[in-house]
Tab-separated table of C-alpha atoms in Angstrom:
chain	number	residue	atom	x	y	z
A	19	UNK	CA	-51.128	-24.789	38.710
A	20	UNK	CA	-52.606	-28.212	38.194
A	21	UNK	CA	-55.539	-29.504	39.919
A	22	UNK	CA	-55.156	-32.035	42.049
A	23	UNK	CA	-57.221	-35.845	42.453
A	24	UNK	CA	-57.295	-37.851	44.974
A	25	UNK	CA	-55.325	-41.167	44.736
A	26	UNK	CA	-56.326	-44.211	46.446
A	27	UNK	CA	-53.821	-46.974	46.843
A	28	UNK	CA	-55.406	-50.665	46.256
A	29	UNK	CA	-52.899	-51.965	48.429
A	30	UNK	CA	-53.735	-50.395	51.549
A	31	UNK	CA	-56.484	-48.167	50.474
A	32	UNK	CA	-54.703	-44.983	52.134
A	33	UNK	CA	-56.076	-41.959	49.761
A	34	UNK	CA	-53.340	-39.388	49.321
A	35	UNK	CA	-53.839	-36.054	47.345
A	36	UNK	CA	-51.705	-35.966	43.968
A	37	UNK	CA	-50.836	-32.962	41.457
A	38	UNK	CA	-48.907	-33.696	38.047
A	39	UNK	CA	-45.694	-32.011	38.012
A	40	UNK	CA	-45.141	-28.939	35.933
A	41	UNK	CA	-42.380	-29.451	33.236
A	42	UNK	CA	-41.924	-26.602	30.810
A	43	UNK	CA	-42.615	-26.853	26.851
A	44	UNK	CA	-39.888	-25.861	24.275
A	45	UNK	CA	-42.199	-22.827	24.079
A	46	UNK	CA	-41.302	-22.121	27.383
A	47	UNK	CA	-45.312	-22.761	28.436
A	48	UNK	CA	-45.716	-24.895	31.665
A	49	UNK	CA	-47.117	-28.227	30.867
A	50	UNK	CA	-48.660	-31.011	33.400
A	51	UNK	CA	-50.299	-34.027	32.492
A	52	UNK	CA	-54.320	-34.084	32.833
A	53	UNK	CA	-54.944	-36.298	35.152
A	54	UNK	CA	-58.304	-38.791	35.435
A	55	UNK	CA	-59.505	-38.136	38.877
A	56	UNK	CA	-62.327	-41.235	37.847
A	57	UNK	CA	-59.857	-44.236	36.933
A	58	UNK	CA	-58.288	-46.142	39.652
A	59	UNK	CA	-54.329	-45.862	40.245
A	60	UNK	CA	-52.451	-49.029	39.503
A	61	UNK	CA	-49.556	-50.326	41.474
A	62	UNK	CA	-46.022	-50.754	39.465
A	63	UNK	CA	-44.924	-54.290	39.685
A	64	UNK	CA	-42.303	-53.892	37.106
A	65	UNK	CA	-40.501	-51.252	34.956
A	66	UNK	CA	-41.410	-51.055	31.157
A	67	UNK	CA	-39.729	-48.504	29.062
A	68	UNK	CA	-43.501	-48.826	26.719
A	69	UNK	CA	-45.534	-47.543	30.164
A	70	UNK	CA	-43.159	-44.731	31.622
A	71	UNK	CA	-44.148	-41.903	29.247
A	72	UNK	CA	-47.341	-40.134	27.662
A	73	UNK	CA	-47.378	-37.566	25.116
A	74	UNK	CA	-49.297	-34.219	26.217
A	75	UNK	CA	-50.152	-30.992	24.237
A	76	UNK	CA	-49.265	-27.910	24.637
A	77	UNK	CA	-52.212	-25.453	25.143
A	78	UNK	CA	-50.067	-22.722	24.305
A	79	UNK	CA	-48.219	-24.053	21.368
A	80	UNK	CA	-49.920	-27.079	20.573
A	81	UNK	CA	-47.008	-28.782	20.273
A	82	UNK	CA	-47.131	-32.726	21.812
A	83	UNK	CA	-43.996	-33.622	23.750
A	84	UNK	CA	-43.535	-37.043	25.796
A	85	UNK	CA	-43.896	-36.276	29.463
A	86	UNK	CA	-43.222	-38.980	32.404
A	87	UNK	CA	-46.053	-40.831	33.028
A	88	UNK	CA	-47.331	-39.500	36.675
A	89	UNK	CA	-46.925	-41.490	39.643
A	90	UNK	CA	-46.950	-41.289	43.727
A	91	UNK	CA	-45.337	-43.326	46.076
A	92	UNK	CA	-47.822	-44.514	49.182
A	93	UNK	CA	-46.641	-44.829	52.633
A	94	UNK	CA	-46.841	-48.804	52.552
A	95	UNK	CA	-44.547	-49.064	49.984
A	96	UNK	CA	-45.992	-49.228	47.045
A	97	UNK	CA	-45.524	-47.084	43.865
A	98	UNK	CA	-48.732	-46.175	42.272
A	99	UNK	CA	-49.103	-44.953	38.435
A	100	UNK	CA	-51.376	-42.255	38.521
A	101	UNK	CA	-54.160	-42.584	34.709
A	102	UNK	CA	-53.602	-39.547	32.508
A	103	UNK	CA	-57.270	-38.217	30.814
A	104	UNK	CA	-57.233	-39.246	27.494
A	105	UNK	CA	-59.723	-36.599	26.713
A	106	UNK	CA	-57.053	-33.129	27.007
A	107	UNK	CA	-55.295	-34.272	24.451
A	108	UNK	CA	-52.806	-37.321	25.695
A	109	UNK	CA	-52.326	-40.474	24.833
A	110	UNK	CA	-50.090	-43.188	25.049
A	111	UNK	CA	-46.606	-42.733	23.923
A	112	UNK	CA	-44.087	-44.515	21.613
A	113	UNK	CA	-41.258	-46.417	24.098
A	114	UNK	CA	-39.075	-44.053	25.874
A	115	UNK	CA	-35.038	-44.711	26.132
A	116	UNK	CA	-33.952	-44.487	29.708
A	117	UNK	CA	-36.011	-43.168	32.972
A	118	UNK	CA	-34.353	-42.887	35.917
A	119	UNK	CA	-36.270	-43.702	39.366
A	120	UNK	CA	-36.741	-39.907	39.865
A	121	UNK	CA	-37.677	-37.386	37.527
A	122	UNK	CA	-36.002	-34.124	39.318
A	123	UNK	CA	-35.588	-30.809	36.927
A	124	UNK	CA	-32.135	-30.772	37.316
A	125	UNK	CA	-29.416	-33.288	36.810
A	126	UNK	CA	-28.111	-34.775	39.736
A	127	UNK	CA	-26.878	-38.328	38.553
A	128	UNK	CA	-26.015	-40.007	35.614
A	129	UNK	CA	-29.216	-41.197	34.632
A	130	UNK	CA	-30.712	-37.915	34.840
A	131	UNK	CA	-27.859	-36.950	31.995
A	132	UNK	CA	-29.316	-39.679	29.948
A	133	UNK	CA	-32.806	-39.157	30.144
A	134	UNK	CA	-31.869	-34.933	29.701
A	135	UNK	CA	-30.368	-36.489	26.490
A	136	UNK	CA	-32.625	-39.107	25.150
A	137	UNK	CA	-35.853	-36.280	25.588
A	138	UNK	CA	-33.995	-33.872	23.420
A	139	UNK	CA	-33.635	-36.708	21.173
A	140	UNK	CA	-36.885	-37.345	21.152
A	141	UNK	CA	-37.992	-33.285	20.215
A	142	UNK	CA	-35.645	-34.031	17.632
A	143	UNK	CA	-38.031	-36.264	16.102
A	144	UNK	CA	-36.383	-39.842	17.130
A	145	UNK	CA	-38.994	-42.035	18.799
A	146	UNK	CA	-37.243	-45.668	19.143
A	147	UNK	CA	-34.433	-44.394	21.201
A	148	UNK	CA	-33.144	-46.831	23.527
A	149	UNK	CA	-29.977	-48.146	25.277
A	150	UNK	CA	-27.748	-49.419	22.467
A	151	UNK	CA	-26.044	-52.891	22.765
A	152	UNK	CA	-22.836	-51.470	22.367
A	153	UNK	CA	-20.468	-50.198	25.230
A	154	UNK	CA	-18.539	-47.275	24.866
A	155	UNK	CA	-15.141	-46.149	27.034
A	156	UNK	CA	-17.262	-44.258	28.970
A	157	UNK	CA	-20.562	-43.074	29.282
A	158	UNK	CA	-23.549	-44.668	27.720
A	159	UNK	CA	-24.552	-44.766	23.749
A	160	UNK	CA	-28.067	-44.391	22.872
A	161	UNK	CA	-29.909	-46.103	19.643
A	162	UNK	CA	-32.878	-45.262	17.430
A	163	UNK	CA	-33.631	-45.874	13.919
A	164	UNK	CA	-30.265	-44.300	11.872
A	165	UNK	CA	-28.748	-42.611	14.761
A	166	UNK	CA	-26.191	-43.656	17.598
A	167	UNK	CA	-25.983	-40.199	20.837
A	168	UNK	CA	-23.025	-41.103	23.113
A	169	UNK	CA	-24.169	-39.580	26.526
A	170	UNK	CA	-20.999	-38.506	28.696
A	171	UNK	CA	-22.158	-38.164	32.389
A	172	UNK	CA	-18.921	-37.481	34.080
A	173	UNK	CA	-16.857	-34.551	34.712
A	174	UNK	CA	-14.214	-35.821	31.917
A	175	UNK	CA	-14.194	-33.387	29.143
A	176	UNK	CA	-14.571	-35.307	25.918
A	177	UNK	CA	-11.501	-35.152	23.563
A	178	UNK	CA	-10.685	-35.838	20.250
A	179	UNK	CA	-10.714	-39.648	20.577
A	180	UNK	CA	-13.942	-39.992	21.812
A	181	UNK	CA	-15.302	-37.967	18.647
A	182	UNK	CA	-13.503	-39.948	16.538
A	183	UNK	CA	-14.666	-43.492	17.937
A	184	UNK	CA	-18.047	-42.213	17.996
A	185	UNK	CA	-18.019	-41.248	14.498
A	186	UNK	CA	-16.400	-44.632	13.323
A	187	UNK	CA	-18.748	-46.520	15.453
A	188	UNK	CA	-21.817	-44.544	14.161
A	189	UNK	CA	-20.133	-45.304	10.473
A	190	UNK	CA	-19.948	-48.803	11.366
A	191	UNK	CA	-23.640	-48.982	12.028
A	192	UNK	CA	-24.383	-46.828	8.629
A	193	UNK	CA	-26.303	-44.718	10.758
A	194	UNK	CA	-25.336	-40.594	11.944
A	195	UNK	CA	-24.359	-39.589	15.720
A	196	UNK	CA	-24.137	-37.070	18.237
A	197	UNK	CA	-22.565	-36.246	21.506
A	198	UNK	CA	-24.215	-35.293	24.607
A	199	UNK	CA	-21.479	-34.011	27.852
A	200	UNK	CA	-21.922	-32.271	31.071
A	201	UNK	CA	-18.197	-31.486	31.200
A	202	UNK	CA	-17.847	-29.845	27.471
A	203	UNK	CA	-14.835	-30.230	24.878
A	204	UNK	CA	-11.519	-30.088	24.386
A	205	UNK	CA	-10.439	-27.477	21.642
A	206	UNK	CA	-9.068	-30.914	19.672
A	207	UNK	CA	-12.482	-32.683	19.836
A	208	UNK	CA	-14.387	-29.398	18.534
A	209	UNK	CA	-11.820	-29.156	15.570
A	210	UNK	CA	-12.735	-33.187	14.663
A	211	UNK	CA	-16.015	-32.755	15.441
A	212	UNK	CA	-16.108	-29.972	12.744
A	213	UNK	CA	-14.376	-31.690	10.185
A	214	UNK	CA	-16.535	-35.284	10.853
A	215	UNK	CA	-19.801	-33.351	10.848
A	216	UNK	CA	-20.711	-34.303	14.685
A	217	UNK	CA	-23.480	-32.317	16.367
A	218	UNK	CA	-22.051	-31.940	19.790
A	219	UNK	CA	-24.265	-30.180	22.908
A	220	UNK	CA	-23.122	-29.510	26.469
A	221	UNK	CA	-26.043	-30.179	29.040
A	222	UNK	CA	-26.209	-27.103	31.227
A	223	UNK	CA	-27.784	-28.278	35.258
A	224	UNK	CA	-30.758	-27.840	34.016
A	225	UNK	CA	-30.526	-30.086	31.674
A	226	UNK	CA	-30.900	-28.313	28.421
A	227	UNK	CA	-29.214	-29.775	25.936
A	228	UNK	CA	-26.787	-26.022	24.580
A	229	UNK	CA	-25.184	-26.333	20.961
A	230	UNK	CA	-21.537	-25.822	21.277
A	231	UNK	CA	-20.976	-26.232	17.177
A	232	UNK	CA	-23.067	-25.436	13.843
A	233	UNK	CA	-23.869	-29.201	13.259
A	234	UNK	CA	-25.869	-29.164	16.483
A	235	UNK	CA	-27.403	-25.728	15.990
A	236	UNK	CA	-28.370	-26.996	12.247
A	237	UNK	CA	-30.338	-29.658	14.333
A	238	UNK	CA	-32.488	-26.940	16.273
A	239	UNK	CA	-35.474	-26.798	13.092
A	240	UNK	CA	-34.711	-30.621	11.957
A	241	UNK	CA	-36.389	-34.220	13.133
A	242	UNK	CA	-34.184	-37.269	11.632
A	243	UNK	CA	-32.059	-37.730	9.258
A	244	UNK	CA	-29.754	-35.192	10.210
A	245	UNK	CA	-29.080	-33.683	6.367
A	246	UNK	CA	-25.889	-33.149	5.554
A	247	UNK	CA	-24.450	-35.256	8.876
A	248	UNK	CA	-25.967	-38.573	7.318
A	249	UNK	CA	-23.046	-41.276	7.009
């Protein structure tokens, strides 16, 4: 379990005991940010996609993975960022794509789907993803560098046309795509997804991102491009 440090809030200097919570590694090791019990805590004032995450190692695998950054709410009302040790082994991270105002372990909402999403993209090797410009039927579409992930929250199974406008949209942009659903896939959208060369993953309530065909399991050892799913 992680140790915990006392927090003091600069607003209305109320101290309030703080652990990091434990997310598990791809390894399947827990993992909690260190936290530096000497540095002050700083309130938010303002959401920045650059300050919400920090990469921390793996002392089982040594493998980094970006982590929320750690922070506790105060009584008066004011959220307080809680300063990760840069010593163990973490450090700043690139920008994240989408953080919802929670961070529960399971999806509950929509932005938990996304964030589920864009973190898998990110073990994938992506580190720009972000909220593309573009608005899909439904859903959201994330963007990085040569890559465009429609994330379906809702309990709509996708079908064969949102495949297909994903993969014209991503062929648009010159760049490769994937799909991301909590409610699965029609047997038609597997088929085009097979013949387009779409990774497609169902995200369980956990919010592990499960292949459902071989483009997406070929993704499993791979960071970007995505070989033979480049457009």
């Amino acid at each position: 379990m992680p140790e915990s440090v006392s927090v003091r809030c600069p607003v209305c200097l109320r101290a309030h005991q703080y652990a990091a919570p434990v997310h598990p590694c791809s390894c399947g090791a827990p993992v909690a940010p260190p936290l530096d019990p000497h540095a002050p805590a700083t309130p938010v004032t303002h959401r920045s996609w650059d300050d919400e995450w920090v990469t921390v190692r793996c002392s089982a695998c040594d493998r980094p993975a970006p982590w929320p950054h750690p922070e506790v709410g105060c009584s008066c009302g004011t959220m307080l960022r809680v300063p990760v040790a840069e010593a163990d082994g973490s450090r700043d991270a690139p920008p994240a794509p989408a953080r919802p105002p929670v961070r529960p372990a399971v999806v509950r909402t929509a932005r938990d789907t996304v964030l589920a999403a864009a973190r898998h993209l990110r073990r994938l090797g992506h580190r720009d993803v972000r909220r593309a410009d573009i608005r899909p039927p439904s859903g959201i579409l994330l963007s990085a560098p040569a890559l465009l992930a429609w994330v379906e929250p809702t309990a709509r199974p996708a079908d064969a046309r949102d495949v297909e406008y994903l993969w014209l949209t991503a062929l648009a942009q010159s760049c490769a795509c994937v799909h991301f659903t909590l409610a699965g896939y029609t047997d038609e959208a597997r088929t085009r997804a097979g013949a387009l060369g779409v990774p497609l993953f169902v995200l369980d309530p956990a919010g592990t991102p499960r292949p459902v065909n071989e483009h997406a399991d070929a993704l499993g050892g791979q960071g970007p491009p995505f070989g033979s799913d480049r457009l």
